[in-house]
């Protein structure tokens, strides 16, 4: 095109995409990026590296860069400090505090509860393996719960860490059975933890609560009232579970879940299980968000 007064006119010359030139530029950019990575990773003299990159063939090791000299800071770690750090990273178990009050305003969302949760319908104090933000187990749990991670049974290391949480738990009365939450995103994960804890504690695993109407509507946002409303009436103690639970009337049970966030899911399930005759519901979640 050529600009003329009032607009443009065609020159009649065909336009050609200069593929060779653009490929050459792209290759040069990739080579530059690679040489930055090489500079970062080289174990040789960095000054010599830069000089050679600029075609200086007189380049020799400088004797002053970090690679030419030894670390200027102490690089040995005292055994006691290293083992204290390892023990701290391997620490398992955080408290999962039960909710004591229904959220204000939830009645206006069609959930007819208010004020304190009756003591007979509350969860007991629970445990989680770790917070998602923790060092140590938090890292493995962040991977486990990352959106792109497919559901899978927990690793042997993770289930044995869960067993350690159970062993350290100073509950008032030892639970008599294990139950699990129905999980749509992590059924294999929850099942593997429930099975491991049931085997380690020699407690029967009675199965899982049922999802009602497809379960929670999936929205996890909003304030407490909205979050409770989203899980209210979405779980049930089905006839099969009720039957296997009957011999455990008046006994405490352990309730396994994958990830506790607002804790309303566990609170609602705990209420159902208390109403089904258990004397206490001890929640155990793999991870705690917050
Ligand atoms: Zn150097």
Short mmCIF file of C-alpha atoms and ligand atoms in Angstrom, two decimals:
data_model
loop_
_atom_site.label_atom_id
_atom_site.label_comp_id
_atom_site.label_asym_id
_atom_site.label_seq_id
_atom_site.Cartn_x
_atom_site.Cartn_y
_atom_site.Cartn_z
CA UNK A 1 0.00 0.00 0.00
CA UNK A 2 1.04 3.54 -0.53
CA UNK A 3 -0.33 6.58 1.25
CA UNK A 4 -1.85 9.24 -0.94
CA UNK A 5 -3.92 12.31 -0.13
CA UNK A 6 -7.22 11.09 1.27
CA UNK A 7 -6.24 7.42 1.67
CA UNK A 8 -4.17 4.52 0.39
CA UNK A 9 -3.56 2.90 -2.98
CA UNK A 10 -2.17 -0.47 -3.82
CA UNK A 11 1.37 -0.61 -5.16
CA UNK A 12 0.53 -3.82 -6.96
CA UNK A 13 3.50 -5.53 -5.28
CA UNK A 14 2.55 -8.83 -3.61
CA UNK A 15 3.22 -9.12 0.17
CA UNK A 16 5.47 -11.93 1.25
CA UNK A 17 5.82 -13.30 4.79
CA UNK A 18 9.55 -13.41 5.44
CA UNK A 19 9.52 -16.78 7.13
CA UNK A 20 13.28 -17.29 7.01
CA UNK A 21 13.94 -13.97 8.78
CA UNK A 22 11.36 -14.54 11.51
CA UNK A 23 12.58 -18.03 12.18
CA UNK A 24 16.11 -16.69 12.49
CA UNK A 25 14.96 -14.08 15.04
CA UNK A 26 13.04 -16.68 17.05
CA UNK A 27 16.09 -18.95 17.10
CA UNK A 28 18.28 -16.06 18.27
CA UNK A 29 15.84 -15.31 21.14
CA UNK A 30 15.83 -18.96 22.21
CA UNK A 31 19.63 -19.04 22.13
CA UNK A 32 19.74 -15.91 24.33
CA UNK A 33 17.36 -17.48 26.83
CA UNK A 34 19.40 -20.67 26.88
CA UNK A 35 22.60 -18.76 27.48
CA UNK A 36 21.02 -17.00 30.48
CA UNK A 37 20.17 -20.43 31.90
CA UNK A 38 23.70 -21.65 31.13
CA UNK A 39 25.13 -18.60 32.92
CA UNK A 40 23.01 -19.34 35.96
CA UNK A 41 23.97 -23.02 36.03
CA UNK A 42 27.62 -22.88 35.06
CA UNK A 43 30.11 -24.23 37.54
CA UNK A 44 32.92 -22.40 35.73
CA UNK A 45 33.98 -18.78 36.09
CA UNK A 46 31.09 -16.43 35.41
CA UNK A 47 33.30 -13.59 34.18
CA UNK A 48 34.97 -15.91 31.70
CA UNK A 49 31.51 -17.04 30.56
CA UNK A 50 30.44 -13.43 29.88
CA UNK A 51 33.67 -12.58 28.08
CA UNK A 52 33.37 -15.64 25.84
CA UNK A 53 29.75 -14.70 25.12
CA UNK A 54 31.18 -11.40 23.82
CA UNK A 55 33.76 -13.27 21.67
CA UNK A 56 36.72 -12.37 23.88
CA UNK A 57 39.08 -15.30 23.33
CA UNK A 58 41.57 -14.01 25.92
CA UNK A 59 39.09 -14.84 28.69
CA UNK A 60 40.46 -16.69 31.73
CA UNK A 61 38.97 -17.45 35.17
CA UNK A 62 38.68 -14.24 37.19
CA UNK A 63 39.42 -15.74 40.62
CA UNK A 64 36.80 -13.50 42.24
CA UNK A 65 33.28 -14.64 41.27
CA UNK A 66 31.27 -17.06 43.41
CA UNK A 67 32.37 -20.02 41.31
CA UNK A 68 36.05 -19.08 41.46
CA UNK A 69 35.96 -18.69 45.25
CA UNK A 70 34.60 -20.82 48.09
CA UNK A 71 31.39 -19.90 49.89
CA UNK A 72 32.06 -16.89 52.15
CA UNK A 73 29.34 -18.01 54.56
CA UNK A 74 29.42 -21.10 56.79
CA UNK A 75 27.97 -23.99 54.81
CA UNK A 76 27.97 -26.71 57.44
CA UNK A 77 24.89 -27.31 59.57
CA UNK A 78 25.06 -28.47 63.16
CA UNK A 79 23.63 -31.98 63.49
CA UNK A 80 21.32 -30.92 66.31
CA UNK A 81 19.92 -28.02 64.27
CA UNK A 82 19.42 -30.23 61.22
CA UNK A 83 17.58 -32.89 63.18
CA UNK A 84 15.47 -30.28 64.98
CA UNK A 85 14.48 -28.79 61.60
CA UNK A 86 13.69 -32.25 60.19
CA UNK A 87 11.57 -33.11 63.22
CA UNK A 88 9.74 -29.80 62.95
CA UNK A 89 8.98 -30.36 59.25
CA UNK A 90 7.75 -33.87 59.97
CA UNK A 91 5.43 -32.78 62.78
CA UNK A 92 1.87 -33.92 62.14
CA UNK A 93 -1.54 -32.91 63.40
CA UNK A 94 -3.35 -29.62 63.91
CA UNK A 95 -6.51 -29.08 65.87
CA UNK A 96 -9.78 -28.80 64.00
CA UNK A 97 -11.91 -26.63 66.22
CA UNK A 98 -15.61 -27.47 66.21
CA UNK A 99 -18.14 -24.79 65.37
CA UNK A 100 -20.31 -23.76 68.33
CA UNK A 101 -22.73 -21.33 66.69
CA UNK A 102 -24.90 -21.25 63.62
CA UNK A 103 -24.17 -18.27 61.40
CA UNK A 104 -26.40 -15.24 61.78
CA UNK A 105 -28.96 -14.73 59.06
CA UNK A 106 -28.97 -18.30 57.81
CA UNK A 107 -32.72 -18.53 58.51
CA UNK A 108 -33.34 -16.04 55.71
CA UNK A 109 -31.66 -18.56 53.37
CA UNK A 110 -34.18 -21.24 54.29
CA UNK A 111 -32.12 -23.00 56.96
CA UNK A 112 -34.13 -22.97 60.14
CA UNK A 113 -31.43 -22.83 62.81
CA UNK A 114 -30.10 -20.00 64.94
CA UNK A 115 -27.89 -19.25 67.92
CA UNK A 116 -25.76 -21.86 69.60
CA UNK A 117 -25.49 -25.30 68.08
CA UNK A 118 -27.01 -27.56 70.76
CA UNK A 119 -24.19 -29.34 72.59
CA UNK A 120 -25.75 -32.69 71.69
CA UNK A 121 -25.47 -31.87 67.98
CA UNK A 122 -21.98 -30.41 67.93
CA UNK A 123 -18.81 -32.00 66.67
CA UNK A 124 -16.12 -32.94 69.15
CA UNK A 125 -12.68 -31.37 68.73
CA UNK A 126 -11.03 -32.82 65.64
CA UNK A 127 -7.70 -33.11 63.94
CA UNK A 128 -6.22 -32.53 60.50
CA UNK A 129 -2.92 -33.85 59.22
CA UNK A 130 -1.79 -30.28 58.47
CA UNK A 131 -2.83 -26.88 57.22
CA UNK A 132 -2.39 -26.35 53.49
CA UNK A 133 -0.11 -23.43 54.33
CA UNK A 134 2.13 -25.46 56.64
CA UNK A 135 5.72 -26.32 55.87
CA UNK A 136 6.32 -30.06 55.89
CA UNK A 137 3.07 -31.89 55.14
CA UNK A 138 1.42 -28.73 53.82
CA UNK A 139 3.47 -29.07 50.61
CA UNK A 140 2.36 -32.62 49.86
CA UNK A 141 -1.23 -31.67 50.68
CA UNK A 142 -1.12 -28.62 48.39
CA UNK A 143 -0.08 -30.97 45.58
CA UNK A 144 -2.81 -33.45 46.51
CA UNK A 145 -5.51 -30.77 46.43
CA UNK A 146 -4.21 -28.82 43.42
CA UNK A 147 -6.98 -28.52 40.81
CA UNK A 148 -4.93 -30.32 38.18
CA UNK A 149 -4.15 -33.30 40.44
CA UNK A 150 -6.29 -36.36 39.70
CA UNK A 151 -7.91 -38.22 42.58
CA UNK A 152 -5.75 -41.07 43.88
CA UNK A 153 -5.26 -42.99 47.12
CA UNK A 154 -3.00 -41.24 49.63
CA UNK A 155 0.65 -42.33 49.59
CA UNK A 156 1.85 -44.79 52.20
CA UNK A 157 3.85 -41.98 53.82
CA UNK A 158 0.75 -39.81 54.04
CA UNK A 159 -1.48 -42.50 55.50
CA UNK A 160 1.14 -43.41 58.10
CA UNK A 161 1.40 -39.70 59.00
CA UNK A 162 -2.38 -39.75 59.51
CA UNK A 163 -2.01 -42.79 61.75
CA UNK A 164 0.52 -40.84 63.82
CA UNK A 165 -2.02 -38.02 64.24
CA UNK A 166 -4.46 -40.59 65.55
CA UNK A 167 -1.86 -41.99 67.94
CA UNK A 168 -1.10 -38.51 69.34
CA UNK A 169 -4.76 -37.60 69.76
CA UNK A 170 -5.68 -37.28 73.43
CA UNK A 171 -9.40 -37.86 72.98
CA UNK A 172 -11.76 -38.25 75.94
CA UNK A 173 -13.08 -41.55 74.75
CA UNK A 174 -11.61 -43.72 72.01
CA UNK A 175 -13.84 -43.82 68.90
CA UNK A 176 -15.56 -47.13 68.24
CA UNK A 177 -15.95 -46.90 64.47
CA UNK A 178 -14.85 -44.97 61.37
CA UNK A 179 -17.17 -43.19 58.92
CA UNK A 180 -16.31 -41.16 55.88
CA UNK A 181 -17.73 -38.18 54.04
CA UNK A 182 -18.88 -38.75 50.48
CA UNK A 183 -16.41 -36.88 48.31
CA UNK A 184 -17.13 -36.15 44.68
CA UNK A 185 -13.64 -34.86 43.91
CA UNK A 186 -11.52 -37.22 46.05
CA UNK A 187 -13.37 -40.50 46.62
CA UNK A 188 -10.19 -42.62 46.31
CA UNK A 189 -8.25 -40.31 48.61
CA UNK A 190 -10.88 -40.31 51.35
CA UNK A 191 -11.38 -44.07 51.07
CA UNK A 192 -7.64 -44.72 51.40
CA UNK A 193 -7.40 -42.62 54.56
CA UNK A 194 -10.55 -44.12 56.08
CA UNK A 195 -9.24 -47.61 55.36
CA UNK A 196 -5.80 -46.86 56.79
CA UNK A 197 -7.17 -45.36 60.01
CA UNK A 198 -9.70 -48.13 60.37
CA UNK A 199 -7.00 -50.80 60.00
CA UNK A 200 -4.46 -49.05 62.21
CA UNK A 201 -7.01 -48.37 64.96
CA UNK A 202 -8.77 -51.76 64.51
CA UNK A 203 -12.03 -49.90 64.12
CA UNK A 204 -14.73 -51.01 61.72
CA UNK A 205 -15.21 -48.66 58.74
CA UNK A 206 -18.96 -48.36 58.44
CA UNK A 207 -18.98 -46.57 55.09
CA UNK A 208 -19.98 -43.16 54.02
CA UNK A 209 -22.87 -40.73 54.42
CA UNK A 210 -25.04 -40.29 51.33
CA UNK A 211 -25.18 -37.25 49.09
CA UNK A 212 -28.67 -35.82 48.76
CA UNK A 213 -29.79 -34.19 45.52
CA UNK A 214 -26.30 -34.51 44.06
CA UNK A 215 -24.67 -33.11 47.19
CA UNK A 216 -23.52 -29.56 47.91
CA UNK A 217 -24.17 -27.17 45.05
CA UNK A 218 -20.46 -26.61 44.61
CA UNK A 219 -20.37 -22.92 45.48
CA UNK A 220 -17.80 -22.50 48.23
CA UNK A 221 -17.82 -18.73 48.29
CA UNK A 222 -19.84 -16.26 50.30
CA UNK A 223 -20.16 -15.72 54.01
CA UNK A 224 -20.76 -18.38 56.62
CA UNK A 225 -24.53 -18.32 56.17
CA UNK A 226 -24.26 -18.96 52.43
CA UNK A 227 -21.71 -21.67 52.96
CA UNK A 228 -23.91 -23.45 55.50
CA UNK A 229 -26.97 -23.11 53.24
CA UNK A 230 -24.97 -24.67 50.38
CA UNK A 231 -24.40 -27.89 52.35
CA UNK A 232 -27.59 -28.01 54.44
CA UNK A 233 -29.85 -30.98 53.59
CA UNK A 234 -27.21 -32.22 51.12
CA UNK A 235 -26.12 -35.22 53.20
CA UNK A 236 -27.99 -38.06 54.81
CA UNK A 237 -27.40 -41.10 56.97
CA UNK A 238 -28.79 -43.65 54.51
CA UNK A 239 -30.66 -46.79 55.62
CA UNK A 240 -27.61 -49.01 55.11
CA UNK A 241 -25.35 -46.74 57.17
CA UNK A 242 -28.06 -46.36 59.83
CA UNK A 243 -28.21 -50.14 60.14
CA UNK A 244 -24.46 -50.56 60.52
CA UNK A 245 -24.37 -47.60 62.91
CA UNK A 246 -27.06 -49.06 65.18
CA UNK A 247 -24.68 -51.26 67.23
CA UNK A 248 -22.57 -48.14 67.92
CA UNK A 249 -25.36 -46.11 69.50
CA UNK A 250 -24.02 -44.19 72.48
CA UNK A 251 -20.43 -44.54 71.22
CA UNK A 252 -18.06 -42.00 69.69
CA UNK A 253 -17.18 -42.26 66.00
CA UNK A 254 -14.39 -40.90 63.83
CA UNK A 255 -15.54 -39.01 60.72
CA UNK A 256 -13.04 -38.75 57.84
CA UNK A 257 -13.02 -35.95 55.27
CA UNK A 258 -10.53 -34.72 52.69
CA UNK A 259 -10.32 -30.94 53.05
CA UNK A 260 -11.91 -28.84 55.78
CA UNK A 261 -12.44 -25.22 54.85
CA UNK A 262 -15.47 -23.49 56.37
CA UNK A 263 -16.11 -26.70 58.40
CA UNK A 264 -19.85 -26.45 57.69
CA UNK A 265 -19.86 -29.76 55.80
CA UNK A 266 -18.40 -31.58 58.79
CA UNK A 267 -20.65 -29.64 61.19
CA UNK A 268 -23.77 -30.63 59.27
CA UNK A 269 -22.64 -34.27 58.96
CA UNK A 270 -21.73 -34.35 62.65
CA UNK A 271 -25.21 -33.15 63.58
CA UNK A 272 -26.77 -35.92 61.49
CA UNK A 273 -24.56 -38.54 63.14
CA UNK A 274 -25.30 -37.22 66.62
CA UNK A 275 -29.01 -37.37 65.81
CA UNK A 276 -28.45 -40.94 64.59
CA UNK A 277 -27.39 -41.90 68.11
CA UNK A 278 -23.62 -41.53 68.32
CA UNK A 279 -22.27 -40.03 71.55
CA UNK A 280 -19.55 -37.96 69.87
CA UNK A 281 -18.32 -37.28 66.35
CA UNK A 282 -14.56 -36.72 66.08
CA UNK A 283 -13.76 -35.15 62.72
CA UNK A 284 -10.50 -35.95 60.95
CA UNK A 285 -9.57 -34.05 57.79
CA UNK A 286 -6.46 -34.58 55.73
CA UNK A 287 -5.99 -30.87 55.27
CA UNK A 288 -7.22 -27.65 56.78
CA UNK A 289 -7.55 -24.57 54.61
CA UNK A 290 -6.94 -21.39 56.69
ZN1 LIG B 1 35.43 -16.17 38.19
#
